[in-house]
């Protein structure tokens, strides 16, 4: 990857071009290495989303928030944070982590949460690095009945 990492609003087609990390081929019951344009459209429509692009034009990451409940008179809203990371990020991982942390810190949502697989060491580690705090152990969670961890940021 030549040159710096740049960030821009996500386009639906970005997920089609993303060479997903093998550990993310199974996520939330979805088993595949490539995502469709329709899935990209859902992610873009769900809330703010961004794409990290390497200096060589390679899509390195798509990440964002999916809105669960909008802001109202009682709350600033509630969203789920998500990220799809490419394989072989190398030094770009630091720039992506810092960008994600800033998006979480600067978000106006009162509550941001992420659910990560407990058995994939990198997932809870990255959740901590982007500023989320572990709050709950979720046994038998999801369609595969695996143990997951709930991370959150409450503002």
Coordinates of C-alpha atoms in Angstrom, one line a residue, residues 51-110:
X51 CA -14.5 3.9 3.8
X52 CA -10.7 3.8 4.3
X53 CA -8.7 3.8 1.0
X54 CA -5.0 3.0 0.7
X55 CA -2.7 5.1 -1.4
X56 CA -2.8 2.4 -4.1
X57 CA -6.7 2.7 -4.2
X58 CA -7.4 -0.5 -2.3
X59 CA -10.4 -0.5 -0.1
X60 CA -9.0 -1.2 3.4
X61 CA -12.1 -0.8 5.7
X62 CA -15.8 0.1 5.6
X63 CA -17.2 1.1 9.0
X64 CA -20.0 3.1 10.5
X65 CA -23.0 3.2 12.7
X66 CA -26.4 1.7 12.2
X67 CA -29.1 3.7 13.8
X68 CA -31.4 1.7 16.1
X69 CA -33.3 4.6 17.6
X70 CA -33.1 8.2 16.5
X71 CA -32.6 11.2 18.8
X72 CA -35.7 12.5 20.6
X73 CA -36.5 14.7 23.6
X74 CA -35.1 12.1 25.9
X75 CA -32.0 10.8 24.2
X76 CA -29.4 11.6 21.5
X77 CA -30.1 8.3 19.8
X78 CA -28.7 4.8 19.9
X79 CA -26.5 3.1 17.3
X80 CA -24.6 0.0 16.6
X81 CA -20.9 0.4 15.5
X82 CA -19.7 -2.0 12.8
X83 CA -16.5 -2.5 10.8
X84 CA -15.4 -4.6 7.9
X85 CA -11.6 -4.8 7.7
X86 CA -9.5 -6.0 4.8
X87 CA -6.7 -8.5 5.2
X88 CA -3.1 -7.4 5.4
X89 CA -3.7 -3.9 6.7
X90 CA -0.2 -3.5 8.1
X91 CA 0.6 0.1 9.2
X92 CA -2.8 1.3 7.9
X93 CA -4.4 -0.4 10.9
X94 CA -3.2 2.4 13.2
X95 CA -4.8 5.1 11.0
X96 CA -8.0 3.2 10.7
X97 CA -8.2 2.6 14.5
X98 CA -7.5 6.3 15.2
X99 CA -10.2 7.4 12.7
X100 CA -12.8 5.0 14.2
X101 CA -12.0 6.2 17.7
X102 CA -12.5 9.8 16.6
X103 CA -15.8 9.0 15.0
X104 CA -17.0 7.3 18.2
X105 CA -15.7 10.1 20.4
X106 CA -17.3 12.8 18.3
X107 CA -20.6 11.1 17.7
X108 CA -23.7 12.8 19.0
X109 CA -25.4 9.4 19.7
X110 CA -26.0 9.0 23.5

